[in-house]
Amino acid sequence: PCTRAILSSSTRCIRSLSSSSEHHSFFSLLILNVVPFLLRHPPSFRLPPPSASQTLMSDAQKETLLSAIKSNTLSTVWPTLTSTLDSTALRTLSTLLITSPPDPLTSPSLPPILEALKTVSTNASQSLQGKDNDLRWKVYAVLLNDEEYDEAAGCLMGMRVDDDEGRTDDPYSFTPSAHLDLLTTIFELLLSTGSPPPTHLLASASSLPGPFPESLALRYKTCRARLAGEGRRYAEAAEGYYNLSLSSTDLVDSTDLLTLLSKACQCATLIPPSPVRARLLTLCAVDARLPSLLALEGCELVPPVVKAMHERRLLEADVARRYEEGLDDSHRSVGAGGLTPFGKVLLSHNLAAISRLYDSCRAETLTAALGCSRERAFKVAAEAGARVDEVDGIVYFKGEGEEEEEWE
């Protein structure tokens, strides 16, 4: 290709000079002599040599690392040691650190260790014989003691787990129970900081075959219910909490079971109007344990609110306000439209309660009952299927001859 390019350029050059006979002979002679010479002796183009980096770790560097580990100066020595190493030498140095870590581990030594673990994580070798996983558990313990929950979860998420579970000859093989315990610990750490777990970890946990120890199963189901609530999947959360509240085990005392029931009730009251909401509210409202929540601190308003919503009775503004104040912070965040999840459900519920009492309602009465502006009241009524006469300021809930539908 280079030869063709040079000859093509030479031909174009000769043609362009053909108009000048004076220059034609000179440039023709020059090209016809220079081009063949270049073709016979092509110039060599060499890139400048790359910056020098060390590809092998010297014995002196090994001794320096081991000395730093013993003298507890790893955090200051590590940056200097690794500054001139390429990826291969850095992996060798990281492997040495993982197989000979400081004992005991201290917080200042964690950054170099985490960097070393990250270096070998993508190229984990069987020569480590699971020592990288063992070190991650030790680092997790230090981070947990320092209340660094996000970092502790990240450390455990880097744990190597082989797909072939249960092999005794593979140090990276986890039994289904051990794998679920690891994932549940990660979920608990992330829940304590409000961070959502990666979806692939949730999928991995769901696909693990049981059965599992009862205590582990309870921890995992509690995490799933909490994660559903944090993600505003209130129907899933309510069902999860309610099933947990029915647990017949000595591992959970009666007070905790009532707390789980209150969580189920709260999530049920946050579900938008639907048959699923009606079913879960009925489950909670007819539960014989519901009155016991009156004596549980912070749950005094749960029974009356659940009963009112189940029976579709108007919920007073003061009761609704105090009930919402007792919800978890994640359930009181303001969403689209400037309403909290409970505030949005409350408007729909009270509108349905008013429609049971009146065929039509003036705007002033409706806004006072709903505790919102005229525009929002009309919008909610229209979305619920009512006919809004904005000129006269009247909302018609049922048309002529239309009968009220009853829920079974």
PDB file of N, CA and C in Angstrom, residues 72 153 349 360 375:
ATOM      1  N   ASN A  72       4.311  -2.079  61.301  1.00  0.00           N
ATOM      2  CA  ASN A  72       3.037  -1.350  61.244  1.00  0.00           C
ATOM      3  C   ASN A  72       3.181  -0.010  60.510  1.00  0.00           C
ATOM      4  N   ALA A 153     -19.562  -3.485  53.358  1.00  0.00           N
ATOM      5  CA  ALA A 153     -20.362  -4.171  52.344  1.00  0.00           C
ATOM      6  C   ALA A 153     -19.583  -4.307  51.042  1.00  0.00           C
ATOM      7  N   HIS A 349     -58.311   7.870  49.528  1.00  0.00           N
ATOM      8  CA  HIS A 349     -59.160   7.212  50.516  1.00  0.00           C
ATOM      9  C   HIS A 349     -60.280   8.130  50.995  1.00  0.00           C
ATOM     10  N   SER A 360     -73.099  14.233  45.480  1.00  0.00           N
ATOM     11  CA  SER A 360     -72.346  15.370  44.966  1.00  0.00           C
ATOM     12  C   SER A 360     -71.843  16.186  46.141  1.00  0.00           C
ATOM     13  N   GLU A 375     -57.741  23.099  43.176  1.00  0.00           N
ATOM     14  CA  GLU A 375     -57.239  22.478  41.943  1.00  0.00           C
ATOM     15  C   GLU A 375     -56.878  21.012  42.171  1.00  0.00           C
TER      16      GLU A 375
END
